[in-house]
Structures are given as C-alpha cells and as structure tokens.
Amino acid sequence: MIDIKIHKKENNQLLSIKGVGSDYSSRQYLIGLLNKLRQFTGYVLIHVRRNNYNDSSIERLKKEGEILGIRNLKIESNLFEISFDFNETEVKEDLLFILVDLWYCFQQPVYYFFLNEENSKLNYKNILNKNLSWKETVELSNSFVMFKGAEEDVVWIGKSDNLEFGIE
Amino acid sequence: MINSFGLEKAAEFALTRRVGSFGMNAARKVSSFGLRGGYGVFGKNGLKIGNYKIEALYANPTAGARAGTIFSAKQMKSGGALWRWDYGKLHSTGQMGLHSSVRFYWNGVKYGSATQRTWYPSTFSAPFFNPIK
C-alpha cells in the first residue's frame, strides 16, 4: 500500500512515498511517477551509485544508449557509478523500463528533473562532481530530485520552492 | 527459492521509537560518513568475498550530509541476501534515524521482517523473521 507524506520540516519541499517495493504494481507506479516528472520538466540527469547486482539493462544502455536517445553515458568499469542525461522529447519509451531497472539494481539511484535546459547543463557537472544534496540541487535550479534513502521501499522527491509536487 | 526481485519485499525494522542506546551512539559517531571521501572503509570496490560484497561507513550525499550506511553485506544478485544498516531520514517520522534492511534464505525459503522495531531482536522467539512471499 502506497503512503505519501510531505515533510513540513523541510518547508514542504520534500516528499516521501512508502510502499514502493519491487513487485509488478510498484514497478508500474514508478513508471507513472517517472513519466509524470519527465513530462513536466523535460531535462533529465541520471546518476546511480553502488551497484547491487549486474543487470541486462546496463548492457542495453551500453549497446543501445544512442538509439534510446541518451547523452553523455559514463559507466565505471566496476559498476560503482553510472551517469547519463537526456531531453524528454528525444528519448524512446523503452528507456523508462531501463530507468526502473536501474532504480532497483543500485543502492543510491538519483534522478534529477530540470525545467531549464541551459541551467541544467551547467549544473550537471557540479552535481556529478560535488555530490550535492537534494536540497542544494533544488536551490541551484528549478528541479525535482528523486532518490532512495535508508529505506528500500521509500521513494524520496525533493523540489524547488516554486514548484508543486502534483503527486497523489 | 524465490529469485525474482519482483516478488521480494526487503525485510526491514527501523529504530523509530525504541532506539537502543548503543545504536544511537554508533550513529552519532559515524554521522558524517566521511571515510575515504565518503566511499567508506573498503573504498569504491568494497570487500568482495565470493558473490558477496561487504561495505561500511559510506555516505549517501543526495539524502543529506548526515545520511549514509553503517554496514552492508549483500549477495550480488537480484533479490539476493542482504543485511544493511543505514542512518537517514525516515518516512514515518521525517526525522533522522537508524534503519535495517534484512533478507536471507533458509532451506530455500526467503525470510525477513517487515515490522518496525529495534535493530536487535526484542525476542528470539518465532516469528522474529517471517517468510517473505
């Protein structure tokens, strides 16, 4: 069962969704969530760390990344870290399923959704190199940051102050 | 044996109310998770023993400056055995706290616990760990 909380102590800029396991309905829920965020924003940076297990989706990214519409794919040889970005209008729908797979096969997946492409490009390097927190990122540019914390079945989403979650 | 990650639900028990003094003190001591640039005791690669990876004291920078993992032992396969002890913001309270994720196999059955409790078993009687369907 999905339980959504908006955290007042974080100025209502942080939301957590409990009950997103790895069953079929949870995967469908994640697809819906990712779809909504990417369509609302447009520019997406993916940064996943600490591989739990190797997955065919990683091989697919390597082989078909360009066809799928992603840019700047970087994969560390030990699979500690993977990053890439894309423009929402230029990717194939199949990428959504890969994003869901990556969510599970890494302990620390972080998906950034930006409204402004120029700002986002400037920030990509900062974000990847400086390991910014969700709060620092949303203050940097109009964005949503979706990430995993201590609990395996909880999705956290941080947002810039002037944006709305629109998630029920 | 259930191998599908789609069928698994990570066993978990969070320290939200009855926090053991040892656990809380340990969390305070390691709250910066700054060892080896945040990569932890065993660095980026962790300590590999067969198909298992052991890691300790590493940061989760996106979640905040004080968030991270105290200890993690995981089987490197989808839905594999896992023991992880994290410190970070908890959904139930919105405050920082300790959280454990546990799953393991015994005679082909996957076990874990989905109740919230202290990091140590308050009772050793069954069913502290329940089969995970």
mmCIF file of C-alpha atoms in Angstrom:
data_model
loop_
_atom_site.group_PDB
_atom_site.id
_atom_site.type_symbol
_atom_site.label_atom_id
_atom_site.label_comp_id
_atom_site.label_asym_id
_atom_site.label_seq_id
_atom_site.Cartn_x
_atom_site.Cartn_y
_atom_site.Cartn_z
ATOM 1 C CA MET A 1 0.000 0.000 0.000
ATOM 2 C CA ILE A 2 1.337 3.394 -1.033
ATOM 3 C CA ASP A 3 1.672 6.045 1.682
ATOM 4 C CA ILE A 4 2.659 9.590 0.675
ATOM 5 C CA LYS A 5 3.970 12.209 3.099
ATOM 6 C CA ILE A 6 5.015 15.795 2.533
ATOM 7 C CA HIS A 7 7.543 16.840 5.170
ATOM 8 C CA LYS A 8 6.721 20.183 6.748
ATOM 9 C CA LYS A 9 10.085 20.358 8.498
ATOM 10 C CA GLU A 10 11.665 20.637 5.080
ATOM 11 C CA ASN A 11 9.435 23.589 4.148
ATOM 12 C CA ASN A 12 7.120 21.208 2.250
ATOM 13 C CA GLN A 13 9.877 20.722 -0.308
ATOM 14 C CA LEU A 14 10.409 17.043 0.460
ATOM 15 C CA LEU A 15 8.008 14.203 -0.190
ATOM 16 C CA SER A 16 8.342 10.515 0.609
ATOM 17 C CA ILE A 17 6.382 7.622 -0.842
ATOM 18 C CA LYS A 18 6.429 4.400 1.182
ATOM 19 C CA GLY A 19 5.410 1.025 -0.187
ATOM 20 C CA VAL A 20 7.251 1.120 -3.499
ATOM 21 C CA GLY A 21 8.695 -2.388 -3.421
ATOM 22 C CA SER A 22 9.832 -4.359 -6.419
ATOM 23 C CA ASP A 23 6.593 -6.141 -7.285
ATOM 24 C CA TYR A 24 4.735 -5.554 -10.548
ATOM 25 C CA SER A 25 2.390 -2.870 -9.228
ATOM 26 C CA SER A 26 5.293 -0.954 -7.655
ATOM 27 C CA ARG A 27 7.149 -1.010 -10.960
ATOM 28 C CA GLN A 28 4.060 0.316 -12.708
ATOM 29 C CA TYR A 29 3.799 3.030 -10.073
ATOM 30 C CA LEU A 30 7.428 4.016 -10.653
ATOM 31 C CA ILE A 31 6.867 4.178 -14.411
ATOM 32 C CA GLY A 32 3.916 6.506 -13.846
ATOM 33 C CA LEU A 33 5.944 8.675 -11.498
ATOM 34 C CA LEU A 34 8.911 8.932 -13.858
ATOM 35 C CA ASN A 35 6.622 9.698 -16.778
ATOM 36 C CA LYS A 36 4.931 12.492 -14.900
ATOM 37 C CA LEU A 37 8.162 14.098 -13.722
ATOM 38 C CA ARG A 38 9.955 13.908 -17.062
ATOM 39 C CA GLN A 39 6.988 15.283 -18.981
ATOM 40 C CA PHE A 40 6.515 18.130 -16.534
ATOM 41 C CA THR A 41 10.175 19.126 -16.600
ATOM 42 C CA GLY A 42 11.876 17.994 -19.806
ATOM 43 C CA TYR A 43 15.576 17.658 -18.978
ATOM 44 C CA VAL A 44 16.757 14.677 -17.018
ATOM 45 C CA LEU A 45 20.076 13.678 -15.435
ATOM 46 C CA ILE A 46 20.501 10.141 -14.141
ATOM 47 C CA HIS A 47 23.187 9.320 -11.580
ATOM 48 C CA VAL A 48 23.182 5.897 -9.932
ATOM 49 C CA ARG A 49 25.760 4.647 -7.438
ATOM 50 C CA ARG A 50 26.668 1.428 -5.629
ATOM 51 C CA ASN A 51 25.616 -1.473 -7.773
ATOM 52 C CA ASN A 52 23.566 -4.192 -6.049
ATOM 53 C CA TYR A 53 23.827 -6.646 -8.960
ATOM 54 C CA ASN A 54 24.572 -6.652 -12.655
ATOM 55 C CA ASP A 55 21.512 -6.320 -14.831
ATOM 56 C CA SER A 56 20.802 -6.693 -18.545
ATOM 57 C CA SER A 57 19.553 -3.094 -18.598
ATOM 58 C CA ILE A 58 23.141 -1.897 -18.081
ATOM 59 C CA GLU A 59 24.302 -3.877 -21.132
ATOM 60 C CA ARG A 60 21.397 -2.421 -23.063
ATOM 61 C CA LEU A 61 22.441 1.088 -22.115
ATOM 62 C CA LYS A 62 25.953 0.382 -23.387
ATOM 63 C CA LYS A 63 24.780 -1.096 -26.684
ATOM 64 C CA GLU A 64 21.699 0.960 -27.454
ATOM 65 C CA GLY A 65 22.227 4.165 -25.499
ATOM 66 C CA GLU A 66 22.356 6.432 -28.543
ATOM 67 C CA ILE A 67 19.379 4.743 -30.185
ATOM 68 C CA LEU A 68 17.401 5.202 -26.980
ATOM 69 C CA GLY A 69 18.252 8.901 -27.067
ATOM 70 C CA ILE A 70 20.550 9.319 -24.079
ATOM 71 C CA ARG A 71 23.667 11.504 -23.978
ATOM 72 C CA ASN A 72 26.981 11.542 -22.106
ATOM 73 C CA LEU A 73 26.788 7.959 -20.873
ATOM 74 C CA LYS A 74 29.517 7.186 -18.335
ATOM 75 C CA ILE A 75 29.833 3.735 -16.799
ATOM 76 C CA GLU A 76 32.596 2.939 -14.326
ATOM 77 C CA SER A 77 34.183 -0.410 -15.057
ATOM 78 C CA ASN A 78 33.383 -1.731 -11.571
ATOM 79 C CA LEU A 79 29.764 -0.508 -11.973
ATOM 80 C CA PHE A 80 30.146 1.689 -8.920
ATOM 81 C CA GLU A 81 28.628 4.608 -10.765
ATOM 82 C CA ILE A 82 26.648 5.309 -13.959
ATOM 83 C CA SER A 83 25.511 8.673 -15.268
ATOM 84 C CA PHE A 84 23.794 9.997 -18.389
ATOM 85 C CA ASP A 85 21.308 12.669 -19.386
ATOM 86 C CA PHE A 86 18.520 13.138 -21.899
ATOM 87 C CA ASN A 87 15.963 15.506 -23.284
ATOM 88 C CA GLU A 88 12.469 14.190 -22.657
ATOM 89 C CA THR A 89 11.352 14.798 -26.242
ATOM 90 C CA GLU A 90 14.252 12.853 -27.766
ATOM 91 C CA VAL A 91 14.066 9.519 -25.950
ATOM 92 C CA LYS A 92 12.296 6.286 -26.723
ATOM 93 C CA GLU A 93 9.665 4.978 -24.334
ATOM 94 C CA ASP A 94 11.779 1.861 -23.685
ATOM 95 C CA LEU A 95 14.144 3.991 -21.637
ATOM 96 C CA LEU A 96 11.517 4.210 -18.898
ATOM 97 C CA PHE A 97 11.790 0.468 -18.261
ATOM 98 C CA ILE A 98 15.576 0.762 -18.030
ATOM 99 C CA LEU A 99 15.229 3.614 -15.524
ATOM 100 C CA VAL A 100 13.001 1.403 -13.388
ATOM 101 C CA ASP A 101 15.518 -1.472 -13.563
ATOM 102 C CA LEU A 102 18.349 0.867 -12.563
ATOM 103 C CA TRP A 103 16.303 2.050 -9.578
ATOM 104 C CA TYR A 104 16.438 -1.485 -8.174
ATOM 105 C CA CYS A 105 19.919 -2.620 -9.163
ATOM 106 C CA PHE A 106 21.652 0.333 -7.467
ATOM 107 C CA GLN A 107 21.541 1.256 -3.799
ATOM 108 C CA GLN A 108 21.771 5.004 -4.412
ATOM 109 C CA PRO A 109 19.856 5.950 -7.562
ATOM 110 C CA VAL A 110 19.310 9.688 -8.087
ATOM 111 C CA TYR A 111 17.135 11.068 -10.888
ATOM 112 C CA TYR A 112 17.235 14.832 -11.499
ATOM 113 C CA PHE A 113 14.464 16.564 -13.455
ATOM 114 C CA PHE A 114 15.157 20.127 -14.635
ATOM 115 C CA LEU A 115 12.853 22.685 -16.203
ATOM 116 C CA ASN A 116 15.508 24.738 -17.937
ATOM 117 C CA GLU A 117 17.962 23.071 -20.304
ATOM 118 C CA GLU A 118 20.706 25.704 -20.187
ATOM 119 C CA ASN A 119 20.707 25.813 -16.418
ATOM 120 C CA SER A 120 20.603 22.068 -16.174
ATOM 121 C CA LYS A 121 23.628 21.586 -18.441
ATOM 122 C CA LEU A 122 25.634 23.993 -16.340
ATOM 123 C CA ASN A 123 24.607 22.103 -13.238
ATOM 124 C CA TYR A 124 25.240 18.541 -14.459
ATOM 125 C CA LYS A 125 28.994 18.790 -13.878
ATOM 126 C CA ASN A 126 28.506 20.406 -10.486
ATOM 127 C CA ILE A 127 26.057 17.770 -9.391
ATOM 128 C CA LEU A 128 28.151 14.826 -10.550
ATOM 129 C CA ASN A 129 31.458 16.103 -9.199
ATOM 130 C CA LYS A 130 30.400 17.715 -5.951
ATOM 131 C CA ASN A 131 27.888 15.160 -4.709
ATOM 132 C CA LEU A 132 25.330 17.814 -3.864
ATOM 133 C CA SER A 133 22.442 17.023 -1.562
ATOM 134 C CA TRP A 134 18.873 17.178 -2.902
ATOM 135 C CA LYS A 135 18.396 20.488 -1.092
ATOM 136 C CA GLU A 136 21.480 22.078 -2.639
ATOM 137 C CA THR A 137 20.393 20.911 -6.088
ATOM 138 C CA VAL A 138 16.851 22.264 -5.945
ATOM 139 C CA GLU A 139 18.210 25.602 -4.761
ATOM 140 C CA LEU A 140 20.597 25.669 -7.726
ATOM 141 C CA SER A 141 17.923 25.343 -10.414
ATOM 142 C CA ASN A 142 14.202 24.701 -10.810
ATOM 143 C CA SER A 143 14.106 20.974 -10.397
ATOM 144 C CA PHE A 144 12.851 17.794 -8.787
ATOM 145 C CA VAL A 145 15.319 15.295 -7.296
ATOM 146 C CA MET A 146 14.138 11.716 -6.895
ATOM 147 C CA PHE A 147 16.303 9.445 -4.757
ATOM 148 C CA LYS A 148 16.495 6.484 -2.395
ATOM 149 C CA GLY A 149 17.413 6.905 1.279
ATOM 150 C CA ALA A 150 17.692 4.497 4.181
ATOM 151 C CA GLU A 151 14.528 2.534 3.463
ATOM 152 C CA GLU A 152 14.486 0.239 0.424
ATOM 153 C CA ASP A 153 10.797 0.719 -0.351
ATOM 154 C CA VAL A 154 10.665 4.504 0.037
ATOM 155 C CA VAL A 155 10.994 6.957 -2.859
ATOM 156 C CA TRP A 156 12.055 10.476 -1.833
ATOM 157 C CA ILE A 157 11.397 13.512 -4.029
ATOM 158 C CA GLY A 158 12.754 16.974 -3.283
ATOM 159 C CA LYS A 159 11.584 20.040 -5.190
ATOM 160 C CA SER A 160 12.396 23.698 -5.699
ATOM 161 C CA ASP A 161 10.303 26.041 -3.590
ATOM 162 C CA ASN A 162 8.302 27.451 -6.501
ATOM 163 C CA LEU A 163 7.277 24.062 -7.934
ATOM 164 C CA GLU A 164 4.375 21.819 -6.951
ATOM 165 C CA PHE A 165 4.531 18.058 -6.454
ATOM 166 C CA GLY A 166 1.187 17.254 -8.054
ATOM 167 C CA ILE A 167 1.528 13.641 -6.878
ATOM 168 C CA GLU A 168 -1.346 11.766 -5.279
ATOM 169 C CA MET B 1 13.822 -20.343 -3.850
ATOM 170 C CA ILE B 2 12.390 -17.033 -4.864
ATOM 171 C CA ASN B 3 14.870 -15.355 -7.133
ATOM 172 C CA SER B 4 12.671 -12.711 -8.702
ATOM 173 C CA PHE B 5 13.291 -9.272 -7.324
ATOM 174 C CA GLY B 6 9.723 -8.585 -8.355
ATOM 175 C CA LEU B 7 8.473 -10.929 -5.675
ATOM 176 C CA GLU B 8 10.704 -9.840 -2.894
ATOM 177 C CA LYS B 9 9.975 -7.372 -0.194
ATOM 178 C CA ALA B 10 13.005 -6.326 1.784
ATOM 179 C CA ALA B 11 12.717 -7.154 5.428
ATOM 180 C CA GLU B 12 13.097 -4.115 7.493
ATOM 181 C CA PHE B 13 12.965 -2.873 11.022
ATOM 182 C CA ALA B 14 13.550 0.779 11.813
ATOM 183 C CA LEU B 15 14.528 2.366 15.059
ATOM 184 C CA THR B 16 11.872 4.952 15.290
ATOM 185 C CA ARG B 17 10.659 4.707 18.849
ATOM 186 C CA ARG B 18 12.670 2.273 20.901
ATOM 187 C CA VAL B 19 16.159 3.240 19.894
ATOM 188 C CA GLY B 20 18.849 1.264 21.675
ATOM 189 C CA SER B 21 21.462 3.492 23.271
ATOM 190 C CA PHE B 22 24.277 1.592 21.579
ATOM 191 C CA GLY B 23 22.691 2.034 18.157
ATOM 192 C CA MET B 24 22.082 5.739 18.585
ATOM 193 C CA ASN B 25 25.577 6.376 19.910
ATOM 194 C CA ALA B 26 27.066 4.461 16.998
ATOM 195 C CA ALA B 27 25.017 6.513 14.556
ATOM 196 C CA ARG B 28 26.095 9.786 16.136
ATOM 197 C CA LYS B 29 29.740 8.777 15.944
ATOM 198 C CA VAL B 30 29.538 7.899 12.251
ATOM 199 C CA SER B 31 27.038 10.542 11.220
ATOM 200 C CA SER B 32 29.467 12.324 8.914
ATOM 201 C CA PHE B 33 30.199 9.196 6.842
ATOM 202 C CA GLY B 34 33.289 10.920 5.527
ATOM 203 C CA LEU B 35 35.681 7.976 5.439
ATOM 204 C CA ARG B 36 37.791 7.773 2.267
ATOM 205 C CA GLY B 37 35.973 10.635 0.624
ATOM 206 C CA GLY B 38 32.576 9.211 1.540
ATOM 207 C CA TYR B 39 33.287 5.901 -0.218
ATOM 208 C CA GLY B 40 33.600 4.021 3.066
ATOM 209 C CA VAL B 41 36.037 1.718 4.835
ATOM 210 C CA PHE B 42 36.563 -0.564 1.828
ATOM 211 C CA GLY B 43 36.528 2.148 -0.835
ATOM 212 C CA LYS B 44 34.592 2.080 -4.084
ATOM 213 C CA ASN B 45 35.003 -1.638 -4.723
ATOM 214 C CA GLY B 46 34.036 -2.812 -1.263
ATOM 215 C CA LEU B 47 35.332 -6.092 0.142
ATOM 216 C CA LYS B 48 34.349 -8.988 -2.114
ATOM 217 C CA ILE B 49 34.020 -12.471 -0.681
ATOM 218 C CA GLY B 50 32.723 -14.856 -3.318
ATOM 219 C CA ASN B 51 29.447 -13.469 -4.594
ATOM 220 C CA TYR B 52 29.049 -11.197 -1.549
ATOM 221 C CA LYS B 53 30.125 -7.604 -1.121
ATOM 222 C CA ILE B 54 30.839 -6.058 2.290
ATOM 223 C CA GLU B 55 30.870 -2.271 2.696
ATOM 224 C CA ALA B 56 30.902 0.000 5.731
ATOM 225 C CA LEU B 57 30.613 3.654 6.762
ATOM 226 C CA TYR B 58 29.806 5.309 3.463
ATOM 227 C CA ALA B 59 27.776 8.376 2.630
ATOM 228 C CA ASN B 60 24.535 8.879 0.744
ATOM 229 C CA PRO B 61 25.270 12.511 -0.208
ATOM 230 C CA THR B 62 21.997 13.209 -2.015
ATOM 231 C CA ALA B 63 19.998 12.292 1.079
ATOM 232 C CA GLY B 64 21.866 14.883 3.168
ATOM 233 C CA ALA B 65 25.156 15.495 4.936
ATOM 234 C CA ARG B 66 24.484 13.100 7.810
ATOM 235 C CA ALA B 67 22.951 10.259 5.811
ATOM 236 C CA GLY B 68 24.732 7.045 4.950
ATOM 237 C CA THR B 69 25.216 3.350 5.512
ATOM 238 C CA ILE B 70 26.889 2.000 8.627
ATOM 239 C CA PHE B 71 27.239 -1.568 7.401
ATOM 240 C CA SER B 72 26.173 -3.508 4.325
ATOM 241 C CA ALA B 73 26.624 -7.157 3.348
ATOM 242 C CA LYS B 74 24.863 -8.171 0.164
ATOM 243 C CA GLN B 75 24.708 -11.053 -2.252
ATOM 244 C CA MET B 76 25.353 -9.597 -5.696
ATOM 245 C CA LYS B 77 22.248 -10.875 -7.432
ATOM 246 C CA SER B 78 18.686 -9.719 -7.887
ATOM 247 C CA GLY B 79 16.756 -10.411 -4.680
ATOM 248 C CA GLY B 80 19.907 -11.794 -3.039
ATOM 249 C CA ALA B 81 20.582 -11.992 0.688
ATOM 250 C CA LEU B 82 21.072 -8.623 2.348
ATOM 251 C CA TRP B 83 21.949 -7.145 5.722
ATOM 252 C CA ARG B 84 22.158 -3.374 5.702
ATOM 253 C CA TRP B 85 22.151 -0.856 8.498
ATOM 254 C CA ASP B 86 21.502 2.731 7.430
ATOM 255 C CA TYR B 87 21.218 6.129 9.076
ATOM 256 C CA GLY B 88 18.985 8.683 7.400
ATOM 257 C CA LYS B 89 15.644 10.423 7.285
ATOM 258 C CA LEU B 90 12.732 8.031 7.907
ATOM 259 C CA HIS B 91 9.392 8.158 6.127
ATOM 260 C CA SER B 92 7.322 7.625 9.282
ATOM 261 C CA THR B 93 8.774 10.452 11.368
ATOM 262 C CA GLY B 94 10.549 12.674 8.847
ATOM 263 C CA GLN B 95 13.493 12.639 11.240
ATOM 264 C CA MET B 96 16.932 11.063 11.126
ATOM 265 C CA GLY B 97 17.043 7.536 12.476
ATOM 266 C CA LEU B 98 18.507 4.090 12.095
ATOM 267 C CA HIS B 99 17.042 1.560 9.723
ATOM 268 C CA SER B 100 17.877 -2.054 8.933
ATOM 269 C CA SER B 101 17.107 -3.979 5.775
ATOM 270 C CA VAL B 102 17.408 -7.745 6.100
ATOM 271 C CA ARG B 103 16.597 -10.696 3.901
ATOM 272 C CA PHE B 104 18.081 -14.179 3.851
ATOM 273 C CA TYR B 105 17.344 -17.711 2.705
ATOM 274 C CA TRP B 106 16.939 -20.853 4.777
ATOM 275 C CA ASN B 107 16.130 -24.178 3.157
ATOM 276 C CA GLY B 108 15.045 -22.408 0.012
ATOM 277 C CA VAL B 109 12.641 -20.040 1.772
ATOM 278 C CA LYS B 110 13.236 -16.323 1.891
ATOM 279 C CA TYR B 111 12.963 -14.786 5.362
ATOM 280 C CA GLY B 112 12.830 -11.311 6.753
ATOM 281 C CA SER B 113 10.815 -8.998 8.901
ATOM 282 C CA ALA B 114 8.591 -6.124 7.903
ATOM 283 C CA THR B 115 7.874 -4.861 11.372
ATOM 284 C CA GLN B 116 9.397 -1.761 12.861
ATOM 285 C CA ARG B 117 11.463 -2.386 15.934
ATOM 286 C CA THR B 118 14.895 -2.012 17.438
ATOM 287 C CA TRP B 119 17.885 -3.162 15.421
ATOM 288 C CA TYR B 120 18.333 -6.096 17.799
ATOM 289 C CA PRO B 121 15.639 -8.758 18.345
ATOM 290 C CA SER B 122 13.447 -7.841 21.303
ATOM 291 C CA THR B 123 12.602 -11.520 21.474
ATOM 292 C CA PHE B 124 14.313 -14.512 19.945
ATOM 293 C CA SER B 125 11.101 -16.480 19.748
ATOM 294 C CA ALA B 126 9.411 -17.048 16.404
ATOM 295 C CA PRO B 127 8.320 -15.287 14.340
ATOM 296 C CA PHE B 128 11.010 -12.618 14.559
ATOM 297 C CA PHE B 129 11.783 -13.361 10.949
ATOM 298 C CA ASN B 130 8.886 -14.328 8.722
ATOM 299 C CA PRO B 131 8.972 -15.997 5.317
ATOM 300 C CA ILE B 132 8.674 -13.397 2.566
ATOM 301 C CA LYS B 133 6.157 -14.336 -0.095
#
